[in-house]
């Protein structure tokens, strides 16, 4: 029955997006366009006149930040749209929504993030100046929203997601401003500002949106063979380009170079510990795709804060190794507890991929910062810890700053998630009923097809039915 | 019946490629190799001796154009082979042909384009000099051919496609030469030369190849669940890398930087208007994958000409916003009219993704050019509008040039498509019969498998048949 | 029967990875971490202090090797994880293992390769200095292991693969050292060191592991429709990024630029000859996905050694053209002979994609080197053939060096494969029995699903059985 892509409730008006989605999209986009018209300007590297003047005063075109950062930007861009989008296609009949809503809320978030982040740290004479670095930061902020999307995946309408994105981007920008500019912490790869923030925000939202009867949709809340292969596309792009993610906005030169390399080794070590733990915790030694798809990425999350520091490849590998172990243990033992005891229905397990590894990354960052010395960093201290380099503070206090930043991030994420969760609970946004969560056909035209949907259980039922005829029975013996 | 990948006409000699395809490929490739041997040389940046001499006279290795353009080249390359290739896999049993013929004609076109574009604007002392910029231009020309491929998708043999590519590349090079060098228009991202040209050329070809009985293949002219997910891979790569596409051959420095950024915001705005229009025009508020896969890209097309100009992010977003609306409306209302009234069977809807947005982009380019001032561009005017900068013409005349360029492009595309369409109609190229269009097994070894092909209608028929037994009947009530 | 993802031998203890895989992964990773802690250091471009000192002495950040090589590194990285990983998903029910074991052994190999290659050519005062170039080289070495993986695909446990990787990386580093540093050959794109080595090593291993009863698994040793489309993702990423692969570690400037361009044209020509030969050798003129997925890449392999030389686009196209022909002929005629006569069960046909084209590439490299002259290379000779440039040897002797390098590579690969093959034969690594090769469910939790597995033959049997009821019979006539 539920085995076909029939429209389960063809006339269910509450989830009908005919007016809700267009109105939301048009209002948001028109507001964005107006604000961009009023507030946003090219920065000195994207403006024809200003860059020309810079080249006249001795700069060369290859010094334009475009050439330092655009390849990293494109890698990050792939992570946001292909990486996050396909990682979430593991659900058997939620592929259109995973990729499609990911696409929609990312396209919205990156515009809104340009404005929000610009308000807090890009204003020049009342105008927001933008270039490749602001584009990367907008993608980063979008990544945080997509992490929260992972927690509520399958249980929210696109209108809810856009509303969530609007608030979350705003709070992200506030938190980022507090962490980086007020507290003075470092977080180039966003272990705190992106991963910890996105994960705990999303976890609180999904807690507020708790559905006691979600098991009515449990048939769909699992993967099938092909959907797991599609999800591996997402996993691998996230894994491969994470070195670009962590290094995209660090200082030029050695800092970008070192961050990419640290992340590379952290991820490699994490992959081995993930495979080991996956086989070890399985009841029959078989690898679990959920672990491979997710926990193998924890090394990138955990190297987000300290990646730009002199963590060394050795240190990166230790961090990645631990992150993989923690993440698999989280999927295996903690997630069921969170769901049963704390009523946190975390569809993608973002707590295991982004939450705990993000906190681990923050702690590693604090420790690594606190032991920074001039012997190790030399004149390069200025690029990594400017306040330590100029003597304003000593390294151990930088460690304290990092710890405060983690606490601030957790506070804003939890409080923000709480408020936004209650807003999303308003019964006007077209959330799906409990019986048809994790189902594309609520919001998408889905061609009538067997694919993705014909589970063995159906076939078995079918065969059992058919095989009550004498001929079928003989066949059944062949099959089972 | 048609539900299995059986070979519908196992002995249909007309579509047999045993000799036709090898002969065509070998002749074309041998001609290419000979012409490359006679005519093509390394340019000063790929030649060991010449570049060494440049470095001796003060240039540094990082000034080699490779470092300015190769990352963009690779992004464009991905768009051509993965982007276009997978975008067309939406058809339920034409995935091998979509990706495979895309691969074949792209591999041919980029070689032929190197020669044709070289004849018109790369000759130095009787030799064609090549490097990364000519590689990008060859990929661009290839993109135009692939757009036309989208219009005739499913209805042509690989030999027809190679013949079409040969002529289209030639005409593309002529048109590009006229538009850029004779008329003096600007079109860095190819709204006119690539998109408008490719779309209208392809539309005329498909008109000439009109098949009155194409509805005999209508069962296959649609998507299934998985094929739509594969197509989203194509869509997202096109979307993500379009900023690289539009900026790949603009001037170094601010121009590349600005173009990429304008395109980024145009696409983001386009995505929101696409989702809005898709839900608004559906009969029950459900999103349509056809719109998401295609219309969300129209913002990249429409920013192709003006992207390098001082369009501003605000202007880019307005353009993208309109492009998304136009494109969805085209899919919804115009395409059926074109098919019924004008007999244009446009498989991929290239008129909606490349045709109208290309014209919109040309118009935006003309308007943006005509209002260019020295106040805005400063010394950077030279890189964008050299003839305006040196006083040869004023900006409003540059706008006129842009308009002429659009007219020229449309003229050459329509006339060229007409002639090439009639050539392709010659009954010697192995076109498929009306009954087996959109079918891989004509031209490919296809493993016998249920996948992709077992439509619900088949299953229903099957169930209906089975369920005439009493036991089945009870099951049927369960299922439907 | 075997048509469902049931666990064929649920209690088969020999393939149970519960302890074997975790123990292997943990031991290897802990050894790696310890050795990295003792031996590995940032190089002068990733170290904060050292790079700062370099910038103080006149170097600019854009001279950091990161900006020359990181985009190429990321392309290579995609080839390793997506390219090789998805290329091998063509098997109908081995997708998890193809992508997943590829991921595991690549993550291990790149760490181990950093150490092994460092021992042989990266030691500075007892420490291994690493940066982006060593990361690329580690990925290259990993590529060689993955080629060997292609030969044994479907017939080995993950523990066997890790053991193989450990030995193969070590031997790769030895061979690379001998070829490049002792013999003094050039092999930037690794026709010899990567492709020839990986292919012949893997072929000998699969010969030693010969399974006389492998035809018990022959149902699974083939593709289905979707798995071929997934494999095309791998093919296209390898094809598109091969120019980056061959140029990733060549000299800066013209050498990188030229190598990428030569490879681009070699691949394009190869694609046309592949399509031609595929249609020509088929019994009914139909294209074979096996050829397209593999032989079209032979042009990249064959341009690996000579790509950085002044091969010219013309020469590259001739090489690519021949490589495609040889490769298709190998798949069609040689592979069956190798299997029947020499008992070499080469799952992916690596002999046709990497073996023969690798040897072709080595020969082309030797010939191209031997005809190098100062007229052609000018001062650029130093970057390509330093010993010829400084007069130590003449060009023809460089050709001899290249030939010796090929012989050395073949010798070490064959001997190494022999030894490692016998080690892998030890019955403690959990190899699958002959009856369940090419089967994910041995090592992976696989959701019960029809997808990928329900072959037509099963359906036919099912229909035949069902249609013995009178109603079914009428249906059967409809279907077949």
PDB file of C-alpha atoms in Angstrom, chain B residues 186-278:
ATOM      1  CA  UNK B 186      30.792  41.668 -25.410  1.00  0.00           C
ATOM      2  CA  UNK B 187      29.532  38.254 -24.371  1.00  0.00           C
ATOM      3  CA  UNK B 188      31.894  36.693 -21.855  1.00  0.00           C
ATOM      4  CA  UNK B 189      29.436  34.153 -20.467  1.00  0.00           C
ATOM      5  CA  UNK B 190      27.799  33.509 -23.817  1.00  0.00           C
ATOM      6  CA  UNK B 191      24.146  34.450 -23.279  1.00  0.00           C
ATOM      7  CA  UNK B 192      24.063  35.055 -27.015  1.00  0.00           C
ATOM      8  CA  UNK B 193      26.879  33.095 -28.582  1.00  0.00           C
ATOM      9  CA  UNK B 194      26.406  29.939 -26.509  1.00  0.00           C
ATOM     10  CA  UNK B 195      22.875  29.796 -25.126  1.00  0.00           C
ATOM     11  CA  UNK B 196      20.738  31.674 -27.628  1.00  0.00           C
ATOM     12  CA  UNK B 197      22.684  30.200 -30.512  1.00  0.00           C
ATOM     13  CA  UNK B 198      22.585  26.627 -29.242  1.00  0.00           C
ATOM     14  CA  UNK B 199      18.925  26.781 -28.275  1.00  0.00           C
ATOM     15  CA  UNK B 200      17.499  28.238 -31.494  1.00  0.00           C
ATOM     16  CA  UNK B 201      19.775  26.147 -33.673  1.00  0.00           C
ATOM     17  CA  UNK B 202      18.558  23.043 -31.877  1.00  0.00           C
ATOM     18  CA  UNK B 203      14.927  24.111 -31.960  1.00  0.00           C
ATOM     19  CA  UNK B 204      14.974  24.549 -35.721  1.00  0.00           C
ATOM     20  CA  UNK B 205      16.721  21.211 -36.157  1.00  0.00           C
ATOM     21  CA  UNK B 206      14.116  19.448 -34.054  1.00  0.00           C
ATOM     22  CA  UNK B 207      11.385  21.247 -36.005  1.00  0.00           C
ATOM     23  CA  UNK B 208      12.778  19.943 -39.281  1.00  0.00           C
ATOM     24  CA  UNK B 209      13.083  16.483 -37.765  1.00  0.00           C
ATOM     25  CA  UNK B 210       9.463  16.694 -36.586  1.00  0.00           C
ATOM     26  CA  UNK B 211       7.978  13.265 -35.880  1.00  0.00           C
ATOM     27  CA  UNK B 212       4.180  13.264 -36.126  1.00  0.00           C
ATOM     28  CA  UNK B 213       3.995   9.857 -34.496  1.00  0.00           C
ATOM     29  CA  UNK B 214       6.327  10.485 -31.615  1.00  0.00           C
ATOM     30  CA  UNK B 215       3.565   9.681 -29.146  1.00  0.00           C
ATOM     31  CA  UNK B 216       4.243   6.047 -29.940  1.00  0.00           C
ATOM     32  CA  UNK B 217       7.283   6.482 -27.685  1.00  0.00           C
ATOM     33  CA  UNK B 218       5.556   8.617 -25.099  1.00  0.00           C
ATOM     34  CA  UNK B 219       5.794   5.945 -22.389  1.00  0.00           C
ATOM     35  CA  UNK B 220       9.532   6.412 -22.366  1.00  0.00           C
ATOM     36  CA  UNK B 221       9.510  10.200 -22.732  1.00  0.00           C
ATOM     37  CA  UNK B 222       9.266  10.770 -19.006  1.00  0.00           C
ATOM     38  CA  UNK B 223      11.294  10.333 -15.871  1.00  0.00           C
ATOM     39  CA  UNK B 224      11.280   7.829 -13.076  1.00  0.00           C
ATOM     40  CA  UNK B 225      12.274   8.462  -9.489  1.00  0.00           C
ATOM     41  CA  UNK B 226      15.939   7.540  -9.758  1.00  0.00           C
ATOM     42  CA  UNK B 227      16.479   9.131 -13.119  1.00  0.00           C
ATOM     43  CA  UNK B 228      15.343  12.419 -11.615  1.00  0.00           C
ATOM     44  CA  UNK B 229      17.917  12.075  -8.859  1.00  0.00           C
ATOM     45  CA  UNK B 230      20.666  11.421 -11.394  1.00  0.00           C
ATOM     46  CA  UNK B 231      19.495  14.499 -13.280  1.00  0.00           C
ATOM     47  CA  UNK B 232      19.839  16.576 -10.097  1.00  0.00           C
ATOM     48  CA  UNK B 233      23.547  15.756 -10.099  1.00  0.00           C
ATOM     49  CA  UNK B 234      23.721  17.465 -13.482  1.00  0.00           C
ATOM     50  CA  UNK B 235      21.620  20.400 -12.357  1.00  0.00           C
ATOM     51  CA  UNK B 236      23.636  21.079  -9.236  1.00  0.00           C
ATOM     52  CA  UNK B 237      26.984  20.931 -10.991  1.00  0.00           C
ATOM     53  CA  UNK B 238      25.744  23.358 -13.603  1.00  0.00           C
ATOM     54  CA  UNK B 239      24.354  25.620 -10.892  1.00  0.00           C
ATOM     55  CA  UNK B 240      27.432  25.550  -8.665  1.00  0.00           C
ATOM     56  CA  UNK B 241      29.985  26.069 -11.402  1.00  0.00           C
ATOM     57  CA  UNK B 242      28.080  28.623 -13.482  1.00  0.00           C
ATOM     58  CA  UNK B 243      29.999  31.446 -11.769  1.00  0.00           C
ATOM     59  CA  UNK B 244      33.160  29.853 -13.167  1.00  0.00           C
ATOM     60  CA  UNK B 245      31.554  29.482 -16.587  1.00  0.00           C
ATOM     61  CA  UNK B 246      30.640  33.144 -16.905  1.00  0.00           C
ATOM     62  CA  UNK B 247      33.968  34.349 -15.523  1.00  0.00           C
ATOM     63  CA  UNK B 248      36.294  31.868 -17.202  1.00  0.00           C
ATOM     64  CA  UNK B 249      37.483  34.094 -20.059  1.00  0.00           C
ATOM     65  CA  UNK B 250      36.870  37.595 -18.711  1.00  0.00           C
ATOM     66  CA  UNK B 251      39.785  39.905 -18.016  1.00  0.00           C
ATOM     67  CA  UNK B 252      42.045  39.013 -15.073  1.00  0.00           C
ATOM     68  CA  UNK B 253      41.484  40.538 -11.667  1.00  0.00           C
ATOM     69  CA  UNK B 254      38.300  42.398 -10.812  1.00  0.00           C
ATOM     70  CA  UNK B 255      36.488  41.231 -13.948  1.00  0.00           C
ATOM     71  CA  UNK B 256      36.761  37.517 -13.157  1.00  0.00           C
ATOM     72  CA  UNK B 257      36.008  38.197  -9.520  1.00  0.00           C
ATOM     73  CA  UNK B 258      32.960  40.381 -10.234  1.00  0.00           C
ATOM     74  CA  UNK B 259      31.518  38.089 -12.889  1.00  0.00           C
ATOM     75  CA  UNK B 260      31.649  35.078 -10.610  1.00  0.00           C
ATOM     76  CA  UNK B 261      29.937  37.013  -7.844  1.00  0.00           C
ATOM     77  CA  UNK B 262      27.205  38.471 -10.038  1.00  0.00           C
ATOM     78  CA  UNK B 263      26.391  35.012 -11.356  1.00  0.00           C
ATOM     79  CA  UNK B 264      26.321  33.563  -7.845  1.00  0.00           C
ATOM     80  CA  UNK B 265      23.635  36.006  -6.738  1.00  0.00           C
ATOM     81  CA  UNK B 266      21.686  35.779  -9.975  1.00  0.00           C
ATOM     82  CA  UNK B 267      21.425  32.015  -9.559  1.00  0.00           C
ATOM     83  CA  UNK B 268      20.426  32.246  -5.917  1.00  0.00           C
ATOM     84  CA  UNK B 269      17.577  34.639  -6.694  1.00  0.00           C
ATOM     85  CA  UNK B 270      16.545  32.528  -9.665  1.00  0.00           C
ATOM     86  CA  UNK B 271      16.264  29.468  -7.457  1.00  0.00           C
ATOM     87  CA  UNK B 272      13.759  31.129  -5.150  1.00  0.00           C
ATOM     88  CA  UNK B 273      11.573  32.382  -7.979  1.00  0.00           C
ATOM     89  CA  UNK B 274      11.723  28.955  -9.609  1.00  0.00           C
ATOM     90  CA  UNK B 275      10.469  27.176  -6.501  1.00  0.00           C
ATOM     91  CA  UNK B 276       7.774  29.801  -6.057  1.00  0.00           C
ATOM     92  CA  UNK B 277       6.543  29.553  -9.638  1.00  0.00           C
ATOM     93  CA  UNK B 278       6.724  25.760  -9.674  1.00  0.00           C
TER      94      UNK B 278
END
